mmCIF file of C-alpha atoms in Angstrom:
data_model
loop_
_atom_site.group_PDB
_atom_site.id
_atom_site.type_symbol
_atom_site.label_atom_id
_atom_site.label_comp_id
_atom_site.label_asym_id
_atom_site.label_seq_id
_atom_site.Cartn_x
_atom_site.Cartn_y
_atom_site.Cartn_z
ATOM 1 C CA MET A 1 -2.884 32.517 -67.710
ATOM 2 C CA THR A 2 0.375 31.168 -69.734
ATOM 3 C CA SER A 3 2.411 28.788 -68.474
ATOM 4 C CA ILE A 4 4.644 28.272 -71.523
ATOM 5 C CA ASN A 5 8.407 30.299 -70.820
ATOM 6 C CA GLY A 6 11.638 29.371 -70.343
ATOM 7 C CA GLY A 7 11.886 27.266 -66.993
ATOM 8 C CA ALA A 8 7.718 26.254 -66.848
ATOM 9 C CA SER A 9 7.967 24.932 -70.715
ATOM 10 C CA ARG A 10 11.506 22.800 -70.054
ATOM 11 C CA THR A 11 9.283 21.085 -66.680
ATOM 12 C CA ALA A 12 6.669 20.345 -68.935
ATOM 13 C CA SER A 13 9.025 18.815 -71.299
ATOM 14 C CA ILE A 14 10.685 16.837 -68.568
ATOM 15 C CA ILE A 15 7.623 15.586 -67.203
ATOM 16 C CA GLN A 16 6.259 14.796 -70.686
ATOM 17 C CA THR A 17 9.421 12.853 -71.422
ATOM 18 C CA ILE A 18 8.463 10.824 -68.427
ATOM 19 C CA CYS A 19 5.194 10.377 -69.228
ATOM 20 C CA ASP A 20 6.004 8.769 -72.627
ATOM 21 C CA ALA A 21 8.447 6.803 -71.414
ATOM 22 C CA GLU A 22 6.471 4.437 -68.827
ATOM 23 C CA GLY A 23 8.614 1.036 -69.239
ATOM 24 C CA LEU A 24 11.493 2.229 -70.747
ATOM 25 C CA ASP A 25 14.981 2.825 -69.979
ATOM 26 C CA VAL A 26 15.845 6.451 -69.137
ATOM 27 C CA THR A 27 19.010 8.626 -67.800
ATOM 28 C CA PHE A 28 18.087 11.661 -65.077
ATOM 29 C CA ARG A 29 20.361 14.277 -65.402
ATOM 30 C CA PHE A 30 20.641 16.243 -61.697
ATOM 31 C CA LYS A 31 21.367 20.024 -61.256
ATOM 32 C CA GLY A 32 24.423 19.623 -59.502
ATOM 33 C CA PRO A 33 25.764 17.196 -57.074
ATOM 34 C CA ILE A 34 23.257 14.717 -55.642
ATOM 35 C CA SER A 35 22.490 14.179 -51.666
ATOM 36 C CA VAL A 36 21.994 10.239 -50.515
ATOM 37 C CA PRO A 37 21.231 8.605 -46.885
ATOM 38 C CA THR A 38 24.181 7.320 -45.863
ATOM 39 C CA GLU A 39 22.652 5.080 -43.313
ATOM 40 C CA LYS A 40 19.210 3.665 -42.103
ATOM 41 C CA TYR A 41 16.486 5.429 -40.073
ATOM 42 C CA ASP A 42 16.749 5.160 -36.686
ATOM 43 C CA GLY A 43 13.187 6.506 -35.622
ATOM 44 C CA ARG A 44 14.877 9.462 -35.080
ATOM 45 C CA SER A 45 17.021 10.613 -37.564
ATOM 46 C CA TYR A 46 19.661 9.205 -40.091
ATOM 47 C CA GLN A 47 22.527 10.796 -42.319
ATOM 48 C CA SER A 48 23.089 11.711 -45.536
ATOM 49 C CA ASP A 49 26.060 12.507 -48.304
ATOM 50 C CA THR A 50 26.700 14.551 -51.315
ATOM 51 C CA LEU A 51 27.824 12.509 -54.186
ATOM 52 C CA PRO A 52 28.730 14.981 -57.492
ATOM 53 C CA LYS A 53 27.182 12.118 -59.776
ATOM 54 C CA ALA A 54 25.256 14.200 -61.712
ATOM 55 C CA THR A 55 23.430 10.888 -63.488
ATOM 56 C CA ILE A 56 21.457 8.047 -62.548
ATOM 57 C CA ASN A 57 19.955 5.219 -65.190
ATOM 58 C CA ALA A 58 16.439 4.159 -64.398
ATOM 59 C CA THR A 59 13.640 2.250 -65.931
ATOM 60 C CA ILE A 60 10.104 4.200 -65.501
ATOM 61 C CA GLN A 61 8.099 1.853 -63.939
ATOM 62 C CA ARG A 62 4.457 4.046 -63.945
ATOM 63 C CA ALA A 63 3.913 7.600 -64.358
ATOM 64 C CA GLU A 64 1.357 10.075 -65.308
ATOM 65 C CA VAL A 65 0.237 13.454 -64.495
ATOM 66 C CA GLU A 66 -2.998 14.091 -62.598
ATOM 67 C CA HIS A 67 -3.813 17.305 -64.182
ATOM 68 C CA LEU A 68 -6.793 18.844 -62.007
ATOM 69 C CA GLU A 69 -4.358 18.340 -58.394
ATOM 70 C CA GLY A 70 -1.579 19.578 -60.612
ATOM 71 C CA LEU A 71 0.797 15.900 -59.785
ATOM 72 C CA LEU A 72 3.517 14.468 -61.589
ATOM 73 C CA MET A 73 3.112 10.903 -59.761
ATOM 74 C CA CYS A 74 6.051 8.854 -60.689
ATOM 75 C CA HIS A 75 7.695 5.316 -59.816
ATOM 76 C CA ALA A 76 10.995 4.345 -61.353
ATOM 77 C CA ALA A 77 13.026 1.230 -60.809
ATOM 78 C CA ILE A 78 17.068 1.591 -60.181
ATOM 79 C CA LYS A 79 19.228 -1.329 -60.803
ATOM 80 C CA MET A 80 21.771 -2.552 -58.187
ATOM 81 C CA ASP A 81 24.547 -2.518 -59.971
ATOM 82 C CA GLU A 82 23.600 1.509 -60.916
ATOM 83 C CA LEU A 83 22.817 2.338 -57.202
ATOM 84 C CA GLU A 84 26.995 1.034 -56.281
ATOM 85 C CA ARG A 85 27.945 3.103 -59.714
ATOM 86 C CA THR A 86 26.904 6.391 -58.409
ATOM 87 C CA GLY A 87 27.835 5.490 -54.801
ATOM 88 C CA ILE A 88 24.046 4.875 -53.118
ATOM 89 C CA ASN A 89 24.224 2.054 -50.667
ATOM 90 C CA PRO A 90 21.414 -0.453 -50.982
ATOM 91 C CA SER A 91 21.148 -1.583 -47.777
ATOM 92 C CA VAL A 92 19.703 2.053 -46.399
ATOM 93 C CA VAL A 93 17.419 2.439 -49.423
ATOM 94 C CA TYR A 94 13.981 0.894 -50.168
ATOM 95 C CA THR A 95 14.363 -1.603 -51.905
ATOM 96 C CA GLU A 96 12.068 -5.179 -53.841
ATOM 97 C CA PRO A 97 11.307 -7.632 -53.718
ATOM 98 C CA LEU A 98 11.601 -7.731 -50.451
ATOM 99 C CA ASP A 99 12.128 -10.918 -49.466
ATOM 100 C CA GLY A 100 15.180 -12.822 -50.969
ATOM 101 C CA ASN A 101 18.148 -10.645 -52.865
ATOM 102 C CA PRO A 102 17.407 -6.920 -53.706
ATOM 103 C CA GLU A 103 16.929 -6.646 -57.602
ATOM 104 C CA ARG A 104 15.973 -2.783 -57.609
ATOM 105 C CA CYS A 105 15.920 0.331 -55.905
ATOM 106 C CA VAL A 106 11.979 2.169 -56.707
ATOM 107 C CA VAL A 107 12.429 5.615 -56.420
ATOM 108 C CA GLY A 108 9.331 8.755 -56.900
ATOM 109 C CA VAL A 109 9.974 11.329 -59.134
ATOM 110 C CA ARG A 110 7.635 14.616 -57.866
ATOM 111 C CA ALA A 111 6.276 17.734 -59.127
ATOM 112 C CA SER A 112 2.903 19.943 -59.203
ATOM 113 C CA ARG A 113 1.781 22.744 -60.252
ATOM 114 C CA GLU A 114 1.852 26.568 -58.372
ATOM 115 C CA TRP A 115 -1.236 26.887 -57.764
ATOM 116 C CA ILE A 116 -2.335 30.118 -56.636
ATOM 117 C CA GLU A 117 -6.058 30.448 -54.636
ATOM 118 C CA GLU A 118 -7.608 32.737 -56.671
ATOM 119 C CA SER A 119 -7.143 31.395 -60.184
ATOM 120 C CA ASP A 120 -8.732 33.146 -63.605
ATOM 121 C CA ILE A 121 -9.910 29.091 -64.769
ATOM 122 C CA THR A 122 -12.551 28.160 -63.496
ATOM 123 C CA MET A 123 -12.957 23.914 -62.859
ATOM 124 C CA GLU A 124 -14.774 23.648 -66.198
ATOM 125 C CA GLU A 125 -12.458 25.609 -68.202
ATOM 126 C CA ALA A 126 -9.617 23.505 -66.848
ATOM 127 C CA GLU A 127 -11.397 20.525 -67.532
ATOM 128 C CA ARG A 128 -11.966 21.488 -71.357
ATOM 129 C CA ALA A 129 -8.129 22.609 -71.649
ATOM 130 C CA ILE A 130 -6.797 19.474 -70.413
ATOM 131 C CA GLU A 131 -9.415 17.336 -72.943
ATOM 132 C CA GLU A 132 -8.020 19.448 -75.779
ATOM 133 C CA GLY A 133 -4.318 18.686 -74.973
ATOM 134 C CA ARG A 134 -3.394 22.783 -73.865
ATOM 135 C CA GLN A 135 -3.219 22.294 -70.088
ATOM 136 C CA GLU A 136 0.263 23.654 -70.676
ATOM 137 C CA GLU A 137 -1.553 26.926 -72.067
ATOM 138 C CA VAL A 138 -4.233 27.136 -69.472
ATOM 139 C CA LEU A 139 -3.431 25.582 -66.179
ATOM 140 C CA PRO A 140 -0.221 27.222 -63.857
ATOM 141 C CA PRO A 141 3.030 26.620 -64.261
ATOM 142 C CA TRP A 142 4.482 23.725 -62.702
ATOM 143 C CA ASP A 143 6.662 24.905 -59.172
ATOM 144 C CA GLY A 144 10.192 24.165 -59.825
ATOM 145 C CA ARG A 145 11.481 21.107 -61.823
ATOM 146 C CA PRO A 146 10.650 17.045 -60.836
ATOM 147 C CA THR A 147 12.568 16.129 -58.196
ATOM 148 C CA VAL A 148 13.383 12.245 -57.657
ATOM 149 C CA VAL A 149 12.973 11.114 -53.794
ATOM 150 C CA VAL A 150 13.837 7.312 -52.080
ATOM 151 C CA ASP A 151 12.540 5.999 -48.888
ATOM 152 C CA VAL A 152 15.354 5.279 -46.297
ATOM 153 C CA GLU A 153 15.437 1.868 -44.441
ATOM 154 C CA ARG A 154 14.743 1.621 -41.031
ATOM 155 C CA THR A 155 17.148 -0.347 -38.339
ATOM 156 C CA GLU A 156 15.915 -3.180 -36.374
ATOM 157 C CA GLU A 157 15.613 -0.449 -33.402
ATOM 158 C CA GLY A 158 13.511 2.138 -35.859
ATOM 159 C CA LEU A 159 11.315 -0.943 -36.896
ATOM 160 C CA LYS A 160 10.742 -1.856 -33.086
ATOM 161 C CA ARG A 161 9.601 1.323 -31.928
ATOM 162 C CA SER A 162 6.914 1.945 -35.077
ATOM 163 C CA TYR A 163 5.756 -1.739 -34.284
ATOM 164 C CA ASN A 164 5.605 -0.687 -29.862
ATOM 165 C CA SER A 165 4.143 3.066 -30.719
ATOM 166 C CA ASN A 166 0.605 4.460 -31.574
ATOM 167 C CA PHE A 167 2.568 6.905 -33.614
ATOM 168 C CA HIS A 168 3.749 4.435 -36.116
ATOM 169 C CA ILE A 169 3.646 7.904 -38.728
ATOM 170 C CA GLN A 170 5.882 8.736 -36.660
ATOM 171 C CA TYR A 171 8.454 5.636 -37.178
ATOM 172 C CA ASP A 172 7.588 5.772 -41.193
ATOM 173 C CA PRO A 173 10.818 5.971 -42.827
ATOM 174 C CA PRO A 174 11.581 9.180 -44.061
ATOM 175 C CA THR A 175 11.802 10.360 -48.280
ATOM 176 C CA HIS A 176 14.817 11.825 -49.077
ATOM 177 C CA GLU A 177 15.255 13.889 -51.955
ATOM 178 C CA ILE A 178 17.861 12.618 -53.985
ATOM 179 C CA GLY A 179 18.075 15.930 -56.399
ATOM 180 C CA GLU A 180 16.388 18.362 -59.167
ATOM 181 C CA LEU A 181 15.841 16.885 -62.883
ATOM 182 C CA ILE A 182 17.363 18.861 -65.469
ATOM 183 C CA ASP A 183 17.103 16.449 -68.291
ATOM 184 C CA VAL A 184 15.223 13.488 -68.718
ATOM 185 C CA ARG A 185 16.641 10.820 -71.761
ATOM 186 C CA VAL A 186 15.098 8.077 -72.846
ATOM 187 C CA LYS A 187 17.463 5.251 -73.701
#
């Protein structure tokens, strides 16, 4: 199975750039407008809106591909002034540090491979291809471009519901998809 073709090779290139940029400043460029939460999650719902801004500057904190699972796991930090520049309200998204003045918003960058139930490749062949750096030639293609996601903050009411409920996960803050990446540039 060959995963090197137009869209798959571009996606593989974006993912490689993200992984190589760990600890570096990057610019995320999105396919079209971005979607942002506009209010906190109250345990039931939250509102979002679309913004025309198609780039966000961030610092890649951690990035790696779990090849056998076919997942990109990445965390990137967006500075507070960058949130404001793009029109994202810092009070409705997860920010760090938790105590004191917030300094950054942490977002996730996600991608996964298009696994099929009956694959022609064995686990041993997959492991060997990964060791030899041939994963893009052997493993299934990436299932679309990477997406950037952010956790939506909870209202006080949402926090109370979470703490006073036996169904904590129901009241966990939702993850909001900001948009699909078409390019990542290292600054």
